[in-house]
XYZ file of C-alpha atoms in Angstrom:
98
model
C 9.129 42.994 -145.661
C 12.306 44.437 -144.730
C 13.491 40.954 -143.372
C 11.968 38.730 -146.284
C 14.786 40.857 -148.666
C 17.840 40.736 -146.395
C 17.200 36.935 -146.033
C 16.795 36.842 -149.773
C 19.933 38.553 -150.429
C 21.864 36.487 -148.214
C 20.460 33.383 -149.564
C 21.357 34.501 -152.911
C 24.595 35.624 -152.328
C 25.427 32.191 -150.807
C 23.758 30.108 -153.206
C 24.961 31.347 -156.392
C 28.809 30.774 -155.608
C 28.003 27.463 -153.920
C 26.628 26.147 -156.905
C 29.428 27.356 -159.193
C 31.743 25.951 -157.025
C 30.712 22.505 -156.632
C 29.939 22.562 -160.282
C 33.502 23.817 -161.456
C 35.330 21.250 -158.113
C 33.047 18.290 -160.058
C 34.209 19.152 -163.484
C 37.944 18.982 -162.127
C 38.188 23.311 -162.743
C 40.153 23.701 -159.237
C 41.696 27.269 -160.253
C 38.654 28.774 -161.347
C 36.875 27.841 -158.087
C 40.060 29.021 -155.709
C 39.901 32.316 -157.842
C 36.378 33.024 -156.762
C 37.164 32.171 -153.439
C 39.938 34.250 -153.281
C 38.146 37.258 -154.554
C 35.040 36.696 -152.430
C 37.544 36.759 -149.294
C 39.546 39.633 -150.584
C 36.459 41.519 -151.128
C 35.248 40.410 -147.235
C 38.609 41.924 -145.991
C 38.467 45.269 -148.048
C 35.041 45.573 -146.606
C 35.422 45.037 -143.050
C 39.290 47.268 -142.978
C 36.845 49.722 -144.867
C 34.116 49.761 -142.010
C 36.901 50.184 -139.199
C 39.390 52.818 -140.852
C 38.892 55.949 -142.875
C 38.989 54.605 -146.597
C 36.388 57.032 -148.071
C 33.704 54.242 -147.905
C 31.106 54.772 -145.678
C 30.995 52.106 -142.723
C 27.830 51.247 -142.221
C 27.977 50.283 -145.884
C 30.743 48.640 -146.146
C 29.841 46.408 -142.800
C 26.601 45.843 -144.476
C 28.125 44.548 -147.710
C 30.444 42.165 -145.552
C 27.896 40.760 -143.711
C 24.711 40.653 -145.942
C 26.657 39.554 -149.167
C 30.715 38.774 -149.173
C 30.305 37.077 -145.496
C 27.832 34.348 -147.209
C 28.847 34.280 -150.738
C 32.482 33.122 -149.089
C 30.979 30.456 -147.052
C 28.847 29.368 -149.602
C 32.060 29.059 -152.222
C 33.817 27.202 -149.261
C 31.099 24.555 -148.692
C 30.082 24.467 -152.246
C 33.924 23.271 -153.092
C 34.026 20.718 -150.124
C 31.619 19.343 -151.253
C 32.774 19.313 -155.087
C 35.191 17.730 -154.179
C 33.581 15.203 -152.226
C 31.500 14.094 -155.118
C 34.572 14.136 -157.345
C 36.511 11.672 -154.999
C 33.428 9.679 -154.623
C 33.561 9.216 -158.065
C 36.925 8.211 -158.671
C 36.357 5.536 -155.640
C 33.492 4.046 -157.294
C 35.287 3.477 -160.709
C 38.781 2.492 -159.307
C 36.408 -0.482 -157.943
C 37.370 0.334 -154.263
């Protein structure tokens, strides 16, 4: 049962910013998907300095926040804007009649 909720989390945590960001890369909103990126990636870094050095954060909890929920949620932002962005210039192709 154990399993069935860590793959749920990480599926969530991947999924939600992947749709946001190919959602806000179609609609043309380029800062607000770099933002979550960048805070995602910031929060991935904190985490993992946090499980190596003393930063009052316990490490096994911070390592497990990297990897079960920032680790995903940045790769899912990542792929989610590629392919935003894809679509997008897809788009424009199509209507510039090329």
């Amino acid at each position: 049962m154990a399993n069935v909720l860590v793959l749920l989390l990480m599926t969530a945590a991947g999924l939600i910013p992947f749709f946001a960001a190919a959602a806000w890369m179609k609609a043309g909103k380029v800062g607000y998907t770099m933002t979550l990126f960048a805070i995602l990636a910031a929060c991935l870094a904190i985490s993992v300095q946090a499980s190596t050095r003393l930063m009052g954060v316990d490490p096994i909890k911070a390592i497990g926040a990297a990897l079960l929920v920032f680790l995903p949620a940045t790769i899912g932002c990542a792929v989610g804007a590629l392919l935003g962005w894809m679509i997008e210039r897809r788009r424009v192709k199509k209507f510039q009649g090329k």
